[in-house]
mmCIF file of C-alpha atoms in Angstrom:
data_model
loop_
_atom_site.group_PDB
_atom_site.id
_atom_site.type_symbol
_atom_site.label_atom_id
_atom_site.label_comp_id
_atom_site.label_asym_id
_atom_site.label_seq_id
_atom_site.Cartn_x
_atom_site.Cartn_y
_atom_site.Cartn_z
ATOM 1 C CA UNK A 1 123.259 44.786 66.084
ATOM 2 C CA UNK A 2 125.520 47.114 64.953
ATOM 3 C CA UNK A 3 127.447 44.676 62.711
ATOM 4 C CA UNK A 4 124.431 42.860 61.306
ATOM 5 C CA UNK A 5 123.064 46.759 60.341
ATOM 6 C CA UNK A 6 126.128 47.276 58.491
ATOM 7 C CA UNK A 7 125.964 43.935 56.716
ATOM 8 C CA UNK A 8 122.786 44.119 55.717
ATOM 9 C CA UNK A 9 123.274 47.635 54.039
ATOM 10 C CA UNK A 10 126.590 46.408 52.329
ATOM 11 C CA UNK A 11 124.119 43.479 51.064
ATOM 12 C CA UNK A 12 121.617 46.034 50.026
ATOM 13 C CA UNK A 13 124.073 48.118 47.784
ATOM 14 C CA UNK A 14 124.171 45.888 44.309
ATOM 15 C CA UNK A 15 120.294 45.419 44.543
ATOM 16 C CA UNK A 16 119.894 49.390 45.169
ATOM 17 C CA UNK A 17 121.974 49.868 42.153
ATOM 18 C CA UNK A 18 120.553 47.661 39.560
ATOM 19 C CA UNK A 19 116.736 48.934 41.023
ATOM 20 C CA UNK A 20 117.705 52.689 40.621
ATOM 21 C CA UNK A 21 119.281 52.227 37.397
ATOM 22 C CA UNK A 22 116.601 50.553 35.911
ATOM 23 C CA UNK A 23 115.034 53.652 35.589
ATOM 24 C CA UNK A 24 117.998 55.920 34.094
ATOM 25 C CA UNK A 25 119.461 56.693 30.762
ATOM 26 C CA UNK A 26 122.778 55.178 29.859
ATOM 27 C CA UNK A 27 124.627 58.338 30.002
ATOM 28 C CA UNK A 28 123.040 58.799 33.575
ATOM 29 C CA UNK A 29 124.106 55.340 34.568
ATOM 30 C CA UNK A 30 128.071 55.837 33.261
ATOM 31 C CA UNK A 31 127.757 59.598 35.227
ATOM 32 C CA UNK A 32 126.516 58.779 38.416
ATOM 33 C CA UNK A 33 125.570 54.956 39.270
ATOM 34 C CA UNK A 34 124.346 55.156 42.520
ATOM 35 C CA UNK A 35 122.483 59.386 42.272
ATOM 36 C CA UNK A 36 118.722 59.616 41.320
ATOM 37 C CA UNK A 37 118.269 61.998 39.035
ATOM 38 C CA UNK A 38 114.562 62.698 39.590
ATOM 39 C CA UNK A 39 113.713 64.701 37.037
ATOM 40 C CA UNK A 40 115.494 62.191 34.366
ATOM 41 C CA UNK A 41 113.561 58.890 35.778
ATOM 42 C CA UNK A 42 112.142 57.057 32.757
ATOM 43 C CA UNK A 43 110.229 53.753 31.791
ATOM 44 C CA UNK A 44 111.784 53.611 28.522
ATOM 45 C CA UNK A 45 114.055 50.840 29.493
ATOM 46 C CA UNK A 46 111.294 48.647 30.597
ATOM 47 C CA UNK A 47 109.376 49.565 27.514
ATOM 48 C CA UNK A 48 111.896 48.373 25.173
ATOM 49 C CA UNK A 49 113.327 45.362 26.896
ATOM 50 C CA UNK A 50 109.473 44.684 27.529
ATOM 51 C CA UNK A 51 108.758 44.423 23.587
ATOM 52 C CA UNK A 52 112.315 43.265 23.154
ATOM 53 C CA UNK A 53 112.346 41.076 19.596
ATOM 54 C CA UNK A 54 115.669 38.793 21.650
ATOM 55 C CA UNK A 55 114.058 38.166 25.161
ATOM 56 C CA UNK A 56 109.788 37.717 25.299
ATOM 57 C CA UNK A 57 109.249 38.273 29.172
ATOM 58 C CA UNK A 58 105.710 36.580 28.826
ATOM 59 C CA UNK A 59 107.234 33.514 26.967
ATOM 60 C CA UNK A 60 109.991 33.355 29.474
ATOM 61 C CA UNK A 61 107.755 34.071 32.733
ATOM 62 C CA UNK A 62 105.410 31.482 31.244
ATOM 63 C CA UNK A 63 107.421 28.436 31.021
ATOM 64 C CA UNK A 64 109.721 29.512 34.173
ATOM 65 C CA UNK A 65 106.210 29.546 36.327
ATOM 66 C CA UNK A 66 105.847 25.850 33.943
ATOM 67 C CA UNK A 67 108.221 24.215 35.245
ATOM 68 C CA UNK A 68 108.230 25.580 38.940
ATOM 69 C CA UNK A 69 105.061 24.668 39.761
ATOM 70 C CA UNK A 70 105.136 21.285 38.463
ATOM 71 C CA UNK A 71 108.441 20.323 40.033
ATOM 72 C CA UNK A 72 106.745 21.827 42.919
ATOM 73 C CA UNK A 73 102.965 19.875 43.112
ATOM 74 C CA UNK A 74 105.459 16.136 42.191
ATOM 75 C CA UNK A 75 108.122 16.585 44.427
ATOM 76 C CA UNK A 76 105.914 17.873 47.384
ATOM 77 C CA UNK A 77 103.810 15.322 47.228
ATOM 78 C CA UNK A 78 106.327 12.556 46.291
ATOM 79 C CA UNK A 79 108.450 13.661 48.757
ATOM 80 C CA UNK A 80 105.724 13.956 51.801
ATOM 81 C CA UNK A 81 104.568 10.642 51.406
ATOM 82 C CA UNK A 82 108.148 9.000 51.100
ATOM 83 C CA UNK A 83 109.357 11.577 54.397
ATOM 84 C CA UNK A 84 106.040 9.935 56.064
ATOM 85 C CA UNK A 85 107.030 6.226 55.525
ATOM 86 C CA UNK A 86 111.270 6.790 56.280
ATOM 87 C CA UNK A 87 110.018 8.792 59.319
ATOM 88 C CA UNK A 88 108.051 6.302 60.840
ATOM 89 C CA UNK A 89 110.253 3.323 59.887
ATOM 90 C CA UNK A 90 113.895 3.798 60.727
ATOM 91 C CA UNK A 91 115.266 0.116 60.854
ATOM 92 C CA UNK A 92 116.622 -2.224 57.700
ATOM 93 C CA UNK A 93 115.615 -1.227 54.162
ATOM 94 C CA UNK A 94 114.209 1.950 55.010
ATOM 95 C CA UNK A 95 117.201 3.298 56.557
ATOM 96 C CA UNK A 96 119.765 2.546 54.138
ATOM 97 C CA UNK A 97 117.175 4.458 51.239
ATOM 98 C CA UNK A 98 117.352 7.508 53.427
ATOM 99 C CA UNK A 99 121.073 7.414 53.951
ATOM 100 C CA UNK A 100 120.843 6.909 50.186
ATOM 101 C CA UNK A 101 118.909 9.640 49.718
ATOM 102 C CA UNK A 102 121.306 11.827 51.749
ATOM 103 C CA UNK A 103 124.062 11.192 49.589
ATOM 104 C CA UNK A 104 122.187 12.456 46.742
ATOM 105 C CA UNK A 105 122.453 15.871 48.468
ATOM 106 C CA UNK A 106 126.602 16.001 48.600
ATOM 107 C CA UNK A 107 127.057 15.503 44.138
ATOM 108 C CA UNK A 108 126.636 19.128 42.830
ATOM 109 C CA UNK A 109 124.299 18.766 39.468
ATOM 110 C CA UNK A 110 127.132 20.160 37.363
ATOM 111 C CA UNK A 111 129.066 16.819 38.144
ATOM 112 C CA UNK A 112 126.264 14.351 36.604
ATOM 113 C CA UNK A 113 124.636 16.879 33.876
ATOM 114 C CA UNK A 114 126.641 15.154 30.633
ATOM 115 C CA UNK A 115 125.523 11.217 32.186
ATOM 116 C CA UNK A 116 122.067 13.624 32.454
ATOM 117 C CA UNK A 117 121.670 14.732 29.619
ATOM 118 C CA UNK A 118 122.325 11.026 27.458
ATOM 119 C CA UNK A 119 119.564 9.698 29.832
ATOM 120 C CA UNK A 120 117.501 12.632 28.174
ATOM 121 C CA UNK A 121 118.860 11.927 24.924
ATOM 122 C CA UNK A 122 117.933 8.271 25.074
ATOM 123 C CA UNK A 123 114.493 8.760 25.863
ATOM 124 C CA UNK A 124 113.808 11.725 23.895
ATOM 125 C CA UNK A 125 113.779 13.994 26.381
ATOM 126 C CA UNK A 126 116.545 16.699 25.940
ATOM 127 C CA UNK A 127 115.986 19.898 24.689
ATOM 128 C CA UNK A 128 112.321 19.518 26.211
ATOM 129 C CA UNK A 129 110.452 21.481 29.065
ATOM 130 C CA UNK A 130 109.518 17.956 30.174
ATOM 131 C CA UNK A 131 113.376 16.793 30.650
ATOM 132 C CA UNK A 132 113.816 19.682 32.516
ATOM 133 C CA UNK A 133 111.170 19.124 34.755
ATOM 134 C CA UNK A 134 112.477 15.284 35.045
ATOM 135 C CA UNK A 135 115.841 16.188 36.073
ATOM 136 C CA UNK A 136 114.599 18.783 38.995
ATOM 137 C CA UNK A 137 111.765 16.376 40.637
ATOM 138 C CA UNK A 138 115.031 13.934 40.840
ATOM 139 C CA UNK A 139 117.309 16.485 41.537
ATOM 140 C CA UNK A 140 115.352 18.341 44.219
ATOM 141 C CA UNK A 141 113.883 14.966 45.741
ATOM 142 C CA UNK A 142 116.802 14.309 48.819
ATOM 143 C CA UNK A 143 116.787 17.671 50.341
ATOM 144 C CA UNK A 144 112.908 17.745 50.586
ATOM 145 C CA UNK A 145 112.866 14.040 51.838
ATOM 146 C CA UNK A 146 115.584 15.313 54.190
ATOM 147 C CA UNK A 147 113.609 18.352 55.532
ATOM 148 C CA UNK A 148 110.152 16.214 55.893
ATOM 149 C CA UNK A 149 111.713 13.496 57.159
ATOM 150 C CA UNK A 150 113.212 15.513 60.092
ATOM 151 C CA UNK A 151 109.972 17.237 60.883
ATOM 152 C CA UNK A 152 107.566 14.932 60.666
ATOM 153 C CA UNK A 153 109.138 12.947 63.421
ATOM 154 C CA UNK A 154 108.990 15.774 65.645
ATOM 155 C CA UNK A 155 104.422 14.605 65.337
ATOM 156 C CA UNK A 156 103.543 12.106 67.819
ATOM 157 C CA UNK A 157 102.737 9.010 66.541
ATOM 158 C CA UNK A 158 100.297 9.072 69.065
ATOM 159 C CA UNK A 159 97.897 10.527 66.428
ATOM 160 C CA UNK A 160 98.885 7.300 64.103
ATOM 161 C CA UNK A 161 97.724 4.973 66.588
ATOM 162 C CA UNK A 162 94.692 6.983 67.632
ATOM 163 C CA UNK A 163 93.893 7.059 64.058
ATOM 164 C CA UNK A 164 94.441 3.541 63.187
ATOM 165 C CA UNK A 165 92.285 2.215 66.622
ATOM 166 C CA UNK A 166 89.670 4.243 64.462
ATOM 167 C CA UNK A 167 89.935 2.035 61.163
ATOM 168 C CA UNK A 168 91.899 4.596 59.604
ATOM 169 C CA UNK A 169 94.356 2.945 56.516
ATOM 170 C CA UNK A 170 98.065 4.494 56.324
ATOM 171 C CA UNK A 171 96.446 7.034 53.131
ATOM 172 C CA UNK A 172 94.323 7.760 54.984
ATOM 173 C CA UNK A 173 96.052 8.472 58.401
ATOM 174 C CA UNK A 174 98.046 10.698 56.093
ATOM 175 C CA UNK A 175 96.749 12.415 53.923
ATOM 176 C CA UNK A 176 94.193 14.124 56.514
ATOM 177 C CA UNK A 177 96.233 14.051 59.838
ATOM 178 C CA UNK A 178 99.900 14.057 58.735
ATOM 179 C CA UNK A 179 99.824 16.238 55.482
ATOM 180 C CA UNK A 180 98.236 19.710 57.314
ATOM 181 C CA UNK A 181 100.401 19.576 59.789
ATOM 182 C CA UNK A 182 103.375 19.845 57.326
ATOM 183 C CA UNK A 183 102.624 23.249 56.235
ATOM 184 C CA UNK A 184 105.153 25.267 57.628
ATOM 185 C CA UNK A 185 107.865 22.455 56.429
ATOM 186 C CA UNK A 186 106.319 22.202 53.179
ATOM 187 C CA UNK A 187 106.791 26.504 52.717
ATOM 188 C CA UNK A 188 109.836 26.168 53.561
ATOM 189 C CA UNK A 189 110.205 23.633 51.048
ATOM 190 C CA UNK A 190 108.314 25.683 48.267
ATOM 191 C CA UNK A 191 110.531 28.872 48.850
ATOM 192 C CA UNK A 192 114.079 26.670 48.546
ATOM 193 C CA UNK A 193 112.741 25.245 45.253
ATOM 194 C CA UNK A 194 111.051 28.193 43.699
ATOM 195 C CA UNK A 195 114.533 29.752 44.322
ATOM 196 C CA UNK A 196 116.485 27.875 43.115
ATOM 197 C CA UNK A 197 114.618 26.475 39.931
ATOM 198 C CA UNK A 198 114.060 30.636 39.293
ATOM 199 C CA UNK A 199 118.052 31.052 39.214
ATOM 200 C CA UNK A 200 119.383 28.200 37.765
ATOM 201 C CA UNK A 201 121.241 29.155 35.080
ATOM 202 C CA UNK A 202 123.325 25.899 33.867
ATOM 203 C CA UNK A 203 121.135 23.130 33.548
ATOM 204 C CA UNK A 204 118.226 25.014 31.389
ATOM 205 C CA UNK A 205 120.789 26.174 29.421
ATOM 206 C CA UNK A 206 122.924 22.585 28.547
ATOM 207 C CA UNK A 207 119.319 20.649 28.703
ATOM 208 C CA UNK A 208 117.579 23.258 26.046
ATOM 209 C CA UNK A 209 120.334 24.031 23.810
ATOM 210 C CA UNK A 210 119.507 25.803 20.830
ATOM 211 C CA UNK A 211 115.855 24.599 21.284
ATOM 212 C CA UNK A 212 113.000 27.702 20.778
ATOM 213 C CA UNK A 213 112.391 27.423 25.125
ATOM 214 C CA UNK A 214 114.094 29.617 27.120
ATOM 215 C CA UNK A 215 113.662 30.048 31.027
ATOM 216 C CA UNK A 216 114.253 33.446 32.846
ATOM 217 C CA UNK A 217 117.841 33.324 33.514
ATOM 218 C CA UNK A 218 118.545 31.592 29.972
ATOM 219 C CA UNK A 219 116.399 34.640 28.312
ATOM 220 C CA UNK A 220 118.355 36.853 29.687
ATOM 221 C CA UNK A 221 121.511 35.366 28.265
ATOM 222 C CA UNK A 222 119.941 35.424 25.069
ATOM 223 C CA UNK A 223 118.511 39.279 25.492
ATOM 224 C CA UNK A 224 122.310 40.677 26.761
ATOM 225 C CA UNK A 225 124.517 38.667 24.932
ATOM 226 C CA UNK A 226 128.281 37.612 25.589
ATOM 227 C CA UNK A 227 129.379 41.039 24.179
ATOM 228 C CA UNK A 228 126.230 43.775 24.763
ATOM 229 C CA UNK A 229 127.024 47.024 26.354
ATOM 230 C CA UNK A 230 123.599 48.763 26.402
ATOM 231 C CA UNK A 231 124.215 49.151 30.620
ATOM 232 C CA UNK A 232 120.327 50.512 30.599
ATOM 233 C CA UNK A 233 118.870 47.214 28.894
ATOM 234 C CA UNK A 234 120.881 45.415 31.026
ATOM 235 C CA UNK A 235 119.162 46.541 34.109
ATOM 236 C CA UNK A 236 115.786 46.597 32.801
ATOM 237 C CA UNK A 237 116.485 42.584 31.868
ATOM 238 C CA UNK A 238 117.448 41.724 35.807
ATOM 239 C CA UNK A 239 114.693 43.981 36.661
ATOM 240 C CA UNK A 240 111.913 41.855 35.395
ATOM 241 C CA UNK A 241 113.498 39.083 35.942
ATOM 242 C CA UNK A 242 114.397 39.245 39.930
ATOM 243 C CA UNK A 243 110.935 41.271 40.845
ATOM 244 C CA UNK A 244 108.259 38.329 40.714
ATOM 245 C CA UNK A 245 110.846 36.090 42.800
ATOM 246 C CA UNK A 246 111.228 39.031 45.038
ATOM 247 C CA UNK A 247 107.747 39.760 45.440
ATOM 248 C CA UNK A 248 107.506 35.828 46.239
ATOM 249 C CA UNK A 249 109.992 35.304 48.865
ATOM 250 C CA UNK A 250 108.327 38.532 50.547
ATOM 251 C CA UNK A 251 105.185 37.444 50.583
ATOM 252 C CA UNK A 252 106.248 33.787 52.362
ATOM 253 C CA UNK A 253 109.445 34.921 54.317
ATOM 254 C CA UNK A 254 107.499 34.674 57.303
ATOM 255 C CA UNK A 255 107.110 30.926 57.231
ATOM 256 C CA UNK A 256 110.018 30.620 55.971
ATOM 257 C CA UNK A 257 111.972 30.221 59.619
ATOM 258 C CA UNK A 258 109.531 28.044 61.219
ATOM 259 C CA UNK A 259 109.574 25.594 58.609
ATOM 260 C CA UNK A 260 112.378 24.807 59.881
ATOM 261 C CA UNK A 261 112.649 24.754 63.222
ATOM 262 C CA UNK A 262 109.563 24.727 65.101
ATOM 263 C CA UNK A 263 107.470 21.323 64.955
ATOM 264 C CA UNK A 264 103.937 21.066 65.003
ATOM 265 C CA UNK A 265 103.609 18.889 68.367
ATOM 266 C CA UNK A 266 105.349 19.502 71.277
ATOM 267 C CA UNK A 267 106.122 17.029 74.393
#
């Protein structure tokens, strides 16, 4: 306990400093990173980098949220109905797509983003919200089949045959047995991807260019810059840009564990 209490306040330190100093001068900053100097608090930063004319939060909250949400509705429910089917059938075809599948989870994105992006280019896709929405429903597509997959076979398919003796079709059988009991997969699911489509930093940058869309992590580039020193704009920048997904992962972190290891039947 004692070791995991010191970890977690080592892991605490960076996102102590770059709260605090959201709210300091830059001369307080350079004097004293890690002091609160009460009486010297200030919104200012947020202000400015708020109404910033290089980085529009809105804009960039706006098509962030875009593009989570609908890689989020089309891979969920892709993925759910393809787990459903490779779960119940593990023999011939259907085991060789989900080894398949698998693989797709061991080729880090950076590796295939050039053969990417001339797929975009060729359909008129690239430097488009809708290309970068493509490439995440593929990309993300194997590690949710792989985390259904796994949990819907811990459901007896007791209720499949009890459903089917009642007339029910496979869509059916689905959709209103199978499908609520994946909840606490499916948030499990939902916080991965939000995560990681929030943070991404590479492939909205190389897939937008020097189009007019920007994403959180790419509007930041744009609001900092290679060579900006302005340590209190900098903060203000992470600050609106790490507090939603913060807020997020707070309000689901307690499904987050039994997503992944608890299953909705037991014996």
């Amino acid at each position: 306990n004692s070791l995991l209490t010191i970890l977690a306040f080592i892991y605490m330190v960076p996102f102590y400093i770059a709260f605090i100093n959201t709210f300091k001068t830059e001369r307080d900053i350079f004097d004293s990173p890690m002091g609160i100097p009460f009486r010297r608090l200030t919104f200012d930063n947020l202000t400015r980098t708020f109404n910033s004319p290089n980085f529009n939060v809105l804009r960039a909250y706006y098509f962030t949220i875009l593009v989570v949400m609908i890689t989020l509705v089309t891979v969920g429910l892709l993925s759910s109905m393809m787990s459903y089917t490779l779960s119940r059938n593990r023999r011939g075809f259907y085991k060789g797509a989900y080894l398949l599948l698998l693989a797709g989870l061991m080729i880090p994105i950076q590796v295939i983003l050039i053969p990417l992006i001339q797929i975009l280019k060729t359909v008129r896709l690239v430097l488009t919200v809708p290309g970068l929405i493509l490439v995440y429903i593929a990309w993300y597509m194997p590690f949710t089949a792989f985390v259904l997959t796994g949990y819907i076979g811990t459901i007896s398919t007791q209720l499949d045959e009890s459903a089917t003796i009642d007339g029910a079709n496979p869509f059916l059988i689905f959709f209103r047995i199978i499908f609520p009991l994946m909840k606490p997969a499916l948030t499990s699911v939902i916080i991965f991807i939000t995560v990681w489509t929030w943070n991404d930093f590479v492939t909205p940058l190389v897939i937008f260019g020097s189009s007019t869309y920007y994403t959180v992590t790419t509007g930041i580039y744009r609001a900092i810059g290679q060579y900006t020193q302005k340590w209190d704009d900098v903060f203000a920048v992470l600050f609106f840009a790490a507090t939603p997904l913060a807020v997020f992962y707070l309000a689901l972190q307690r499904h987050f564990i039994s997503g992944l290891t608890e299953g909705s039947l037991k014996g």
